[in-house]
Short mmCIF file of C-alpha atoms and ligand atoms in Angstrom, two decimals:
data_model
loop_
_atom_site.label_atom_id
_atom_site.label_comp_id
_atom_site.label_asym_id
_atom_site.label_seq_id
_atom_site.Cartn_x
_atom_site.Cartn_y
_atom_site.Cartn_z
CA UNK A 1 -2.22 -5.09 1.11
CA UNK A 2 -5.38 -5.38 -0.63
CA UNK A 3 -4.39 -3.76 -4.21
CA UNK A 4 -5.23 -6.33 -6.58
CA UNK A 5 -6.08 -9.01 -4.83
CA UNK A 6 -8.76 -11.71 -5.96
CA UNK A 7 -11.51 -11.69 -3.10
CA UNK A 8 -13.65 -14.66 -2.87
CA UNK A 9 -16.71 -13.47 -0.58
CA UNK A 10 -19.02 -16.25 0.45
CA UNK A 11 -22.18 -14.83 2.02
CA UNK A 12 -24.68 -17.49 3.77
CA UNK A 13 -28.36 -16.84 4.92
CA UNK A 14 -28.44 -14.17 8.05
CA UNK A 15 -29.27 -10.93 8.54
CA UNK A 16 -25.72 -8.84 8.55
CA UNK A 17 -25.75 -10.41 4.44
CA UNK A 18 -27.10 -6.68 4.31
CA UNK A 19 -24.17 -5.14 5.33
CA UNK A 20 -21.71 -7.21 2.44
CA UNK A 21 -23.16 -4.71 0.15
CA UNK A 22 -20.29 -2.03 1.78
CA UNK A 23 -18.07 -4.77 2.39
CA UNK A 24 -17.82 -5.10 -1.66
CA UNK A 25 -17.78 -1.47 -1.92
CA UNK A 26 -14.81 -1.34 1.11
CA UNK A 27 -12.94 -4.15 -1.14
CA UNK A 28 -13.46 -2.61 -4.32
CA UNK A 29 -12.07 0.77 -3.10
CA UNK A 30 -9.01 -0.49 -1.77
CA UNK A 31 -8.36 -1.94 -5.33
CA UNK A 32 -8.97 -5.93 -5.14
CA UNK A 33 -11.12 -8.17 -7.68
CA UNK A 34 -14.33 -9.40 -6.15
CA UNK A 35 -16.43 -12.42 -6.82
CA UNK A 36 -19.34 -13.47 -4.70
CA UNK A 37 -21.13 -17.03 -4.00
CA UNK A 38 -24.37 -16.05 -2.48
CA UNK A 39 -26.21 -19.29 -0.63
CA UNK A 40 -29.91 -19.92 -1.68
CA UNK A 41 -30.68 -18.59 2.02
CA UNK A 42 -28.42 -15.79 1.65
CA UNK A 43 -30.14 -14.68 -1.48
CA UNK A 44 -33.00 -13.63 0.71
CA UNK A 45 -31.16 -11.03 2.79
CA UNK A 46 -29.07 -9.14 -0.19
CA UNK A 47 -30.01 -9.01 -3.61
CA UNK A 48 -27.46 -10.84 -6.02
CA UNK A 49 -28.03 -7.42 -8.41
CA UNK A 50 -26.84 -5.46 -6.10
CA UNK A 51 -24.15 -7.69 -4.93
CA UNK A 52 -23.14 -8.27 -9.31
CA UNK A 53 -23.23 -4.29 -9.56
CA UNK A 54 -20.91 -3.17 -6.62
CA UNK A 55 -18.51 -6.14 -7.20
CA UNK A 56 -18.47 -5.92 -11.51
CA UNK A 57 -18.94 -9.65 -11.62
CA UNK A 58 -21.81 -11.73 -11.74
CA UNK A 59 -22.51 -13.33 -8.68
CA UNK A 60 -23.07 -17.05 -8.57
CA UNK A 61 -25.54 -19.11 -6.19
CA UNK A 62 -25.26 -22.57 -7.86
CA UNK A 63 -23.61 -25.25 -9.62
CA UNK A 64 -25.73 -24.99 -12.82
CA UNK A 65 -25.73 -21.13 -14.26
CA UNK A 66 -29.18 -21.01 -16.14
CA UNK A 67 -30.58 -24.03 -17.89
CA UNK A 68 -30.62 -27.74 -17.75
CA UNK A 69 -28.78 -29.90 -20.03
CA UNK A 70 -26.01 -27.08 -20.08
CA UNK A 71 -22.32 -27.65 -20.29
CA UNK A 72 -21.87 -24.24 -19.02
CA UNK A 73 -21.33 -24.80 -15.20
CA UNK A 74 -20.00 -22.46 -12.31
CA UNK A 75 -16.54 -24.34 -11.43
CA UNK A 76 -15.74 -24.62 -8.03
CA UNK A 77 -12.37 -25.53 -8.55
CA UNK A 78 -11.64 -22.81 -10.96
CA UNK A 79 -13.29 -20.30 -8.34
CA UNK A 80 -11.65 -21.91 -5.33
CA UNK A 81 -7.67 -21.50 -7.60
CA UNK A 82 -8.69 -17.56 -9.01
CA UNK A 83 -9.27 -16.84 -4.95
CA UNK A 84 -6.13 -15.09 -2.94
CA UNK A 85 -8.43 -14.64 -0.45
CA UNK A 86 -11.79 -16.53 0.58
CA UNK A 87 -13.67 -14.56 3.31
CA UNK A 88 -17.40 -16.36 4.36
CA UNK A 89 -19.32 -13.28 5.81
CA UNK A 90 -21.80 -13.92 7.58
CA UNK A 91 -20.83 -17.09 8.66
CA UNK A 92 -23.69 -18.86 10.02
CA UNK A 93 -23.64 -21.58 12.28
CA UNK A 94 -25.43 -23.92 9.88
CA UNK A 95 -22.19 -23.51 6.99
CA UNK A 96 -19.67 -23.16 9.42
CA UNK A 97 -20.71 -26.67 11.30
CA UNK A 98 -20.87 -27.97 7.31
CA UNK A 99 -17.10 -26.18 6.56
CA UNK A 100 -16.41 -28.10 9.82
CA UNK A 101 -16.97 -31.03 8.80
CA UNK A 102 -16.62 -31.72 5.40
CA UNK A 103 -20.15 -31.43 3.61
CA UNK A 104 -20.67 -30.03 0.57
CA UNK A 105 -24.19 -29.52 -0.11
CA UNK A 106 -23.45 -26.00 -1.71
CA UNK A 107 -21.42 -24.65 -4.27
CA UNK A 108 -20.12 -22.34 -1.69
CA UNK A 109 -19.49 -25.76 0.09
CA UNK A 110 -17.21 -27.24 -2.78
CA UNK A 111 -15.10 -24.21 -3.26
CA UNK A 112 -13.97 -23.52 0.30
CA UNK A 113 -12.96 -27.52 -0.05
CA UNK A 114 -11.26 -26.42 -3.49
CA UNK A 115 -9.67 -23.50 -2.14
CA UNK A 116 -6.11 -23.42 -1.80
CA UNK A 117 -6.20 -19.81 -0.38
CA UNK A 118 -5.88 -18.73 3.10
CA UNK A 119 -9.72 -18.42 4.65
CA UNK A 120 -11.42 -15.61 6.66
CA UNK A 121 -14.72 -16.58 8.27
CA UNK A 122 -16.91 -13.56 10.13
CA UNK A 123 -19.41 -15.44 12.31
CA UNK A 124 -22.91 -13.98 12.81
CA UNK A 125 -25.63 -15.06 14.91
CA UNK A 126 -27.75 -15.29 18.22
CA UNK A 127 -25.89 -15.24 21.27
CA UNK A 128 -26.96 -18.42 22.38
CA UNK A 129 -25.89 -19.84 18.96
CA UNK A 130 -22.56 -18.26 19.36
CA UNK A 131 -21.66 -19.94 22.79
CA UNK A 132 -23.34 -22.91 22.12
CA UNK A 133 -20.71 -26.37 22.62
CA UNK A 134 -21.28 -27.45 18.89
CA UNK A 135 -20.53 -23.83 17.36
CA UNK A 136 -17.32 -23.35 19.54
CA UNK A 137 -15.96 -26.90 18.44
CA UNK A 138 -16.48 -25.70 14.89
CA UNK A 139 -14.67 -22.73 15.50
CA UNK A 140 -12.08 -24.65 17.04
CA UNK A 141 -12.08 -27.15 14.19
CA UNK A 142 -12.09 -24.63 11.36
CA UNK A 143 -9.16 -22.81 13.57
CA UNK A 144 -7.18 -26.22 13.33
CA UNK A 145 -7.29 -26.58 9.64
CA UNK A 146 -5.84 -23.06 9.32
CA UNK A 147 -8.86 -21.06 8.61
CA UNK A 148 -9.01 -17.67 10.40
CA UNK A 149 -11.91 -16.47 12.41
CA UNK A 150 -12.46 -12.95 12.47
CA UNK A 151 -14.76 -12.74 16.17
CA UNK A 152 -17.93 -11.77 16.11
CA UNK A 153 -18.74 -8.64 18.26
CA UNK A 154 -20.92 -7.81 20.94
CA UNK A 155 -24.27 -5.62 20.65
CA UNK A 156 -27.93 -5.69 19.93
CA UNK A 157 -28.71 -8.59 18.09
CA UNK A 158 -31.80 -9.15 15.08
CA UNK A 159 -33.60 -11.34 17.57
CA UNK A 160 -34.09 -8.53 20.20
CA UNK A 161 -31.11 -9.58 22.86
CA UNK A 162 -28.04 -8.10 23.32
CA UNK A 163 -24.85 -10.12 23.77
CA UNK A 164 -21.76 -11.41 21.59
CA UNK A 165 -22.88 -12.41 18.17
CA UNK A 166 -23.19 -9.65 15.65
CA UNK A 167 -20.87 -9.92 12.33
CA UNK A 168 -17.56 -7.98 12.64
CA UNK A 169 -18.21 -4.16 11.41
CA UNK A 170 -17.51 -3.97 7.30
CA UNK A 171 -14.19 -1.46 8.07
CA UNK A 172 -13.31 -3.74 10.94
CA UNK A 173 -13.29 -6.86 8.74
CA UNK A 174 -10.84 -5.25 5.91
CA UNK A 175 -8.99 -3.84 8.97
CA UNK A 176 -8.32 -7.25 10.40
CA UNK A 177 -7.87 -8.77 7.36
CA UNK A 178 -4.86 -6.78 5.99
CA UNK A 179 -3.40 -6.74 9.52
CA UNK A 180 -3.41 -10.40 9.28
CA UNK A 181 -2.01 -10.53 5.88
CA UNK A 182 0.97 -7.77 6.80
CA UNK A 183 2.23 -9.84 9.79
CA UNK A 184 5.06 -11.45 8.43
CA UNK A 185 6.07 -8.88 5.80
CA UNK A 186 9.61 -7.96 5.98
CA UNK A 187 9.01 -3.98 6.92
CA UNK A 188 6.17 -4.80 9.46
CA UNK A 189 6.26 -2.44 12.25
CA UNK A 190 9.41 -0.73 10.75
CA UNK A 191 9.33 3.11 9.85
CA UNK A 192 9.94 3.97 6.10
CA UNK A 193 11.06 7.45 5.81
CA UNK A 194 10.96 9.14 2.09
CA UNK A 195 11.24 12.44 0.39
CA UNK A 196 9.94 13.27 -2.64
CA UNK A 197 8.87 15.79 -5.44
CA UNK A 198 10.49 19.09 -5.79
CA UNK A 199 11.36 22.34 -3.78
CA UNK A 200 10.21 25.24 -4.87
CA UNK A 201 12.18 28.51 -3.56
CA UNK A 202 10.43 31.27 -3.45
CA UNK A 203 11.80 34.79 -4.97
CA UNK A 204 8.64 36.62 -4.45
CA UNK A 205 5.10 36.53 -3.68
CA UNK A 206 4.34 35.11 -6.32
CA UNK A 207 7.63 33.32 -8.08
CA UNK A 208 9.82 30.36 -7.42
CA UNK A 209 12.90 28.82 -8.24
CA UNK A 210 11.61 24.90 -8.73
CA UNK A 211 12.51 22.07 -11.00
CA UNK A 212 10.36 19.24 -13.33
CA UNK A 213 10.39 16.32 -10.51
CA UNK A 214 6.90 14.85 -10.31
CA UNK A 215 7.54 13.35 -7.08
CA UNK A 216 6.39 9.81 -9.09
CA UNK A 217 9.31 7.77 -7.68
CA UNK A 218 9.03 8.66 -3.99
CA UNK A 219 5.47 8.21 -4.29
CA UNK A 220 5.58 5.06 -5.77
CA UNK A 221 8.51 3.75 -2.87
CA UNK A 222 5.82 5.26 -0.22
CA UNK A 223 3.12 2.72 -2.00
CA UNK A 224 5.75 -0.32 -2.29
CA UNK A 225 6.76 -0.12 1.65
CA UNK A 226 3.75 -0.04 2.80
CA UNK A 227 3.08 -2.64 0.19
CA UNK A 228 5.77 -4.60 2.93
CA UNK A 229 4.20 -3.62 5.79
CA UNK A 230 5.94 -0.59 6.28
CA UNK A 231 4.57 2.59 8.36
CA UNK A 232 5.77 5.08 6.14
CA UNK A 233 6.10 9.06 6.46
CA UNK A 234 6.15 10.86 2.88
CA UNK A 235 7.42 14.10 2.89
CA UNK A 236 7.18 15.55 -0.30
CA UNK A 237 6.86 19.02 -1.71
CA UNK A 238 4.84 20.46 -3.77
CA UNK A 239 3.25 17.67 -7.00
CA UNK A 240 -0.48 16.97 -7.38
CA UNK A 241 -0.04 13.15 -6.66
CA UNK A 242 -2.06 11.86 -3.34
CA UNK A 243 -1.95 8.81 -1.25
CA UNK A 244 -5.08 6.57 -0.36
CA UNK A 245 -2.70 3.85 2.11
CA UNK A 246 -3.86 4.39 5.55
CA UNK A 247 -0.04 3.18 6.29
CA UNK A 248 1.28 6.18 4.76
CA UNK A 249 1.33 9.53 6.65
CA UNK A 250 1.71 12.46 3.71
CA UNK A 251 3.55 15.41 4.66
CA UNK A 252 3.86 18.59 2.44
CA UNK A 253 6.40 20.85 2.63
CA UNK A 254 7.25 23.70 -0.14
CA UNK A 255 11.42 24.94 0.19
CA UNK A 256 14.12 22.99 0.78
CA UNK A 257 14.61 24.73 4.54
CA UNK A 258 10.98 23.53 5.08
CA UNK A 259 11.37 19.70 3.98
CA UNK A 260 14.85 20.01 5.84
CA UNK A 261 12.94 20.55 9.31
CA UNK A 262 10.15 17.98 8.81
CA UNK A 263 12.75 15.06 7.70
CA UNK A 264 14.94 15.63 10.78
CA UNK A 265 11.79 15.52 12.83
CA UNK A 266 11.03 12.20 12.16
CA UNK A 267 14.45 10.85 11.46
CA UNK A 268 15.52 9.36 14.94
CA UNK A 269 13.05 6.30 14.96
CA UNK A 270 13.08 5.71 11.34
CA UNK A 271 14.86 2.37 9.96
CA UNK A 272 14.43 3.04 6.38
CA UNK A 273 15.14 6.26 5.17
CA UNK A 274 15.24 6.94 0.88
CA UNK A 275 15.89 10.46 -0.26
CA UNK A 276 13.97 10.63 -3.82
CA UNK A 277 13.27 14.50 -4.06
CA UNK A 278 14.84 16.81 -6.38
CA UNK A 279 16.05 19.34 -3.30
CA UNK A 280 16.95 23.01 -4.97
CA UNK A 281 21.13 22.99 -3.77
CA UNK A 282 20.03 27.14 -3.58
CA UNK A 283 17.81 29.88 -2.39
CA UNK A 284 17.46 33.48 -3.58
CA UNK A 285 19.59 35.36 -0.74
CA UNK A 286 16.01 37.14 -0.07
CA UNK A 287 13.07 36.91 -0.93
CA UNK A 288 10.66 39.73 -1.50
CA UNK A 289 7.24 41.12 0.28
CA UNK A 290 6.08 42.37 -2.91
CA UNK A 291 5.86 41.21 -6.23
CA UNK A 292 8.70 42.42 -8.18
CA UNK A 293 8.21 45.37 -10.91
CA UNK A 294 9.70 45.23 -14.36
CA UNK A 295 12.09 47.41 -14.82
CA UNK A 296 14.28 48.29 -17.89
CA UNK A 297 17.62 47.11 -16.87
CA UNK A 298 18.29 43.29 -16.42
CA UNK A 299 17.83 41.73 -13.17
CA UNK A 300 20.18 39.75 -11.23
CA UNK A 301 18.87 37.41 -8.28
CA UNK A 302 22.10 36.10 -5.42
CA UNK A 303 21.57 32.76 -4.16
CA UNK A 304 22.90 31.03 -1.47
CA UNK A 305 23.43 27.33 -0.68
CA UNK A 306 20.82 24.99 0.70
CA UNK A 307 21.49 22.74 3.71
CA UNK A 308 22.26 19.26 2.15
CA UNK A 309 19.51 17.36 4.03
CA UNK A 310 20.84 13.89 2.88
CA UNK A 311 24.58 15.13 3.99
CA UNK A 312 22.93 16.09 7.55
CA UNK A 313 20.93 12.67 8.04
CA UNK A 314 24.36 11.02 6.75
CA UNK A 315 26.12 12.70 9.74
CA UNK A 316 23.50 11.88 11.91
CA UNK A 317 23.04 8.26 11.43
CA UNK A 318 22.61 5.81 13.95
CA UNK A 319 20.65 2.24 13.08
CA UNK A 320 19.12 3.88 9.75
CA UNK A 321 19.41 2.29 6.70
CA UNK A 322 19.64 5.30 4.37
CA UNK A 323 19.88 5.28 0.38
CA UNK A 324 20.27 8.47 -1.33
CA UNK A 325 19.75 8.93 -5.78
CA UNK A 326 22.06 10.38 -7.54
CA UNK A 327 20.71 12.37 -11.08
CA UNK A 328 23.89 11.99 -13.53
CA UNK A 329 25.01 13.20 -16.64
CA UNK A 330 28.65 12.15 -16.82
CA UNK A 331 30.97 10.15 -15.28
CA UNK A 332 28.17 8.94 -13.25
CA UNK A 333 29.06 5.52 -11.46
CA UNK A 334 31.83 7.43 -10.20
CA UNK A 335 30.10 10.41 -9.13
CA UNK A 336 27.68 7.90 -7.52
CA UNK A 337 30.15 6.34 -5.97
CA UNK A 338 31.54 9.31 -4.71
CA UNK A 339 28.02 11.17 -3.11
CA UNK A 340 27.30 7.50 -1.45
CA UNK A 341 30.73 7.71 0.65
CA UNK A 342 31.02 11.73 1.10
CA UNK A 343 26.94 11.47 2.56
CA UNK A 344 27.45 8.51 4.76
CA UNK A 345 24.88 6.33 2.93
CA UNK A 346 24.50 2.46 2.88
CA UNK A 347 23.15 2.83 -0.60
CA UNK A 348 22.21 4.78 -3.72
CA UNK A 349 20.57 5.08 -6.92
CA UNK A 350 22.13 6.18 -9.83
CA UNK A 351 19.72 7.48 -12.61
CA UNK A 352 21.38 8.79 -15.43
CA UNK A 353 19.86 11.49 -17.94
CA UNK A 354 21.83 9.89 -20.67
CA UNK A 355 19.20 6.29 -20.44
CA UNK A 356 16.56 7.04 -22.64
CA UNK A 357 12.97 7.04 -20.07
CA UNK A 358 15.45 7.56 -16.94
CA UNK A 359 15.15 10.34 -14.18
CA UNK A 360 12.86 13.25 -14.45
CA UNK A 361 8.97 13.90 -15.37
CA UNK A 362 8.50 10.06 -16.98
CA UNK A 363 6.77 7.13 -15.83
CA UNK A 364 10.04 5.17 -16.13
CA UNK A 365 12.78 4.86 -14.67
CA UNK A 366 16.48 2.86 -14.95
CA UNK A 367 18.67 2.57 -11.92
CA UNK A 368 21.88 1.14 -10.50
CA UNK A 369 21.70 -0.35 -6.87
CA UNK A 370 24.75 0.92 -5.59
CA UNK A 371 26.09 -0.29 -1.87
CA UNK A 372 28.91 0.56 0.34
CA UNK A 373 30.27 -2.79 -0.78
CA UNK A 374 30.74 -1.78 -4.14
CA UNK A 375 27.59 -4.19 -5.07
CA UNK A 376 26.10 -2.88 -8.09
CA UNK A 377 22.61 -3.82 -9.52
CA UNK A 378 21.58 -2.59 -12.28
CA UNK A 379 18.18 -2.99 -13.79
CA UNK A 380 16.26 -2.76 -17.16
CA UNK A 381 14.03 0.60 -17.70
CA UNK A 382 10.87 0.07 -15.73
CA UNK A 383 7.53 1.70 -14.39
CA UNK A 384 8.41 3.84 -11.92
CA UNK A 385 5.97 1.24 -9.69
CA UNK A 386 8.32 -1.42 -10.67
CA UNK A 387 11.39 0.39 -10.13
CA UNK A 388 10.19 1.00 -6.68
CA UNK A 389 9.93 -2.70 -5.68
CA UNK A 390 12.82 -3.51 -7.03
CA UNK A 391 14.71 -0.52 -4.71
CA UNK A 392 12.86 -2.03 -1.61
CA UNK A 393 13.62 -5.78 -2.67
CA UNK A 394 17.57 -4.60 -2.62
CA UNK A 395 17.10 -2.58 0.88
CA UNK A 396 15.21 -5.69 2.60
CA UNK A 397 17.80 -8.51 1.19
CA UNK A 398 20.63 -6.26 2.63
CA UNK A 399 19.09 -5.62 6.13
CA UNK A 400 16.16 -7.79 6.98
CA UNK A 401 16.71 -11.14 4.95
N1 CTP B 501 19.88 16.13 -1.67
C1 CTP B 501 19.39 16.71 -0.28
N2 CTP B 501 19.45 17.93 0.20
C2 CTP B 501 19.60 18.52 -0.82
C3 CTP B 501 20.12 18.09 -2.07
C4 CTP B 501 20.45 17.10 -2.34
O1 CTP B 501 18.72 15.68 0.58
N3 CTP B 501 19.48 19.93 -0.44
C5 CTP B 501 19.71 14.58 -2.10
C6 CTP B 501 18.74 14.22 -2.59
O2 CTP B 501 17.48 13.90 -2.33
C7 CTP B 501 19.09 12.83 -3.68
C8 CTP B 501 20.48 13.02 -3.24
O3 CTP B 501 21.07 14.16 -1.82
O4 CTP B 501 18.69 11.69 -2.33
C9 CTP B 501 21.68 13.54 -4.62
O5 CTP B 501 21.09 14.84 -5.34
P1 CTP B 501 22.02 15.03 -6.47
O6 CTP B 501 21.24 16.38 -6.93
O7 CTP B 501 21.91 13.94 -7.17
O8 CTP B 501 23.06 15.47 -6.16
P2 CTP B 501 23.80 16.96 -5.43
O9 CTP B 501 24.13 16.19 -3.56
O10 CTP B 501 22.82 17.89 -5.14
O11 CTP B 501 24.74 17.02 -6.23
P3 CTP B 501 25.26 17.53 -7.83
O12 CTP B 501 24.06 18.38 -7.36
O13 CTP B 501 26.21 18.54 -7.72
O14 CTP B 501 25.29 16.74 -8.37
#
């Protein structure tokens, strides 16, 4: 949710300011770009140098950058427009009151007034200040402006008193913002099940039959689904790829039959299912217990058929939107349409190995999306990340628009 987002963090003068160092680290780890405005008093609680180092951006405190008589100044309008999200944390009673009343006596407040993006604020103050009617009035007024409050929690306060007023913990602030951003996303509350990667079919303890699938297309589909708010179950054959998103549950399998069992276990309550794995169609009839020794004669392996996972899912389909992939080398459209029908799919994504940069192993792909109404949408060659977004958009358009 936060990957690539521009986050403008306003820090005001409260002891909770020290926690913003952790907050900045979490934003950066989530892939966000962070710029920070400190009020004067906040810089007594947390060092601008620490924050600049963590955010990898200069920290600004005042309108004027350095010497007097300079034209080089911190432009609050530009900062406000740069931000996708503005967060004021900790937000003191003083700053909240000024925000609620349009005061504009520092760079942070001027930027707040200029910002067009969603504004979140995480109050932090002593319990009596938090409960005071004037503070409550500031909260209400700010909410009426559309600003979003991240409520303080209860606990021991800097005063030694115990009660409500502690700034939410950095992890909870991140969770709050990501949850809030994901509301209204088209796949919010939906479960997306994806298969990815190759399968390895064992010959003996050290050898297998596999293929060159990297798994990248399936992993990018998982990320794109998560970006649209889905809970994702990603079932992948052997690959070095990793996931970091909390909303993607990665289950690693090795063989086609393991993938079959894992997929079936998660199928019933899935809303969208995309089979991007390059599943082996056959496996050795017997798997040797010990490493097979070389002999003077030739060697044959008898292969038996694996179950077609996608075909089985099509046969069991109820409300799931089921999407398969077709990797073709000839009669591409006809073959893909044939698979769409035979496997009872809602749509199929065609890759042609005749297109340079498409299919296995590469970081790019060129696809054609075909649905049951024979609606055909052909896309240009793109990165697999961009292709995944196109595929999800086509699915959302047909099922959730
Ligand atoms: N698939 C599957 N289980 C298998 C084989 C394929 O789930 N045992 C899925 C793939 O994940 C893909 C689709 O079926 O979504 C089509 O795979 P593909 O290899 O193109 O087609 P096949 O049905 O195997 O037919 P062929 O290899 O003859 O083209």
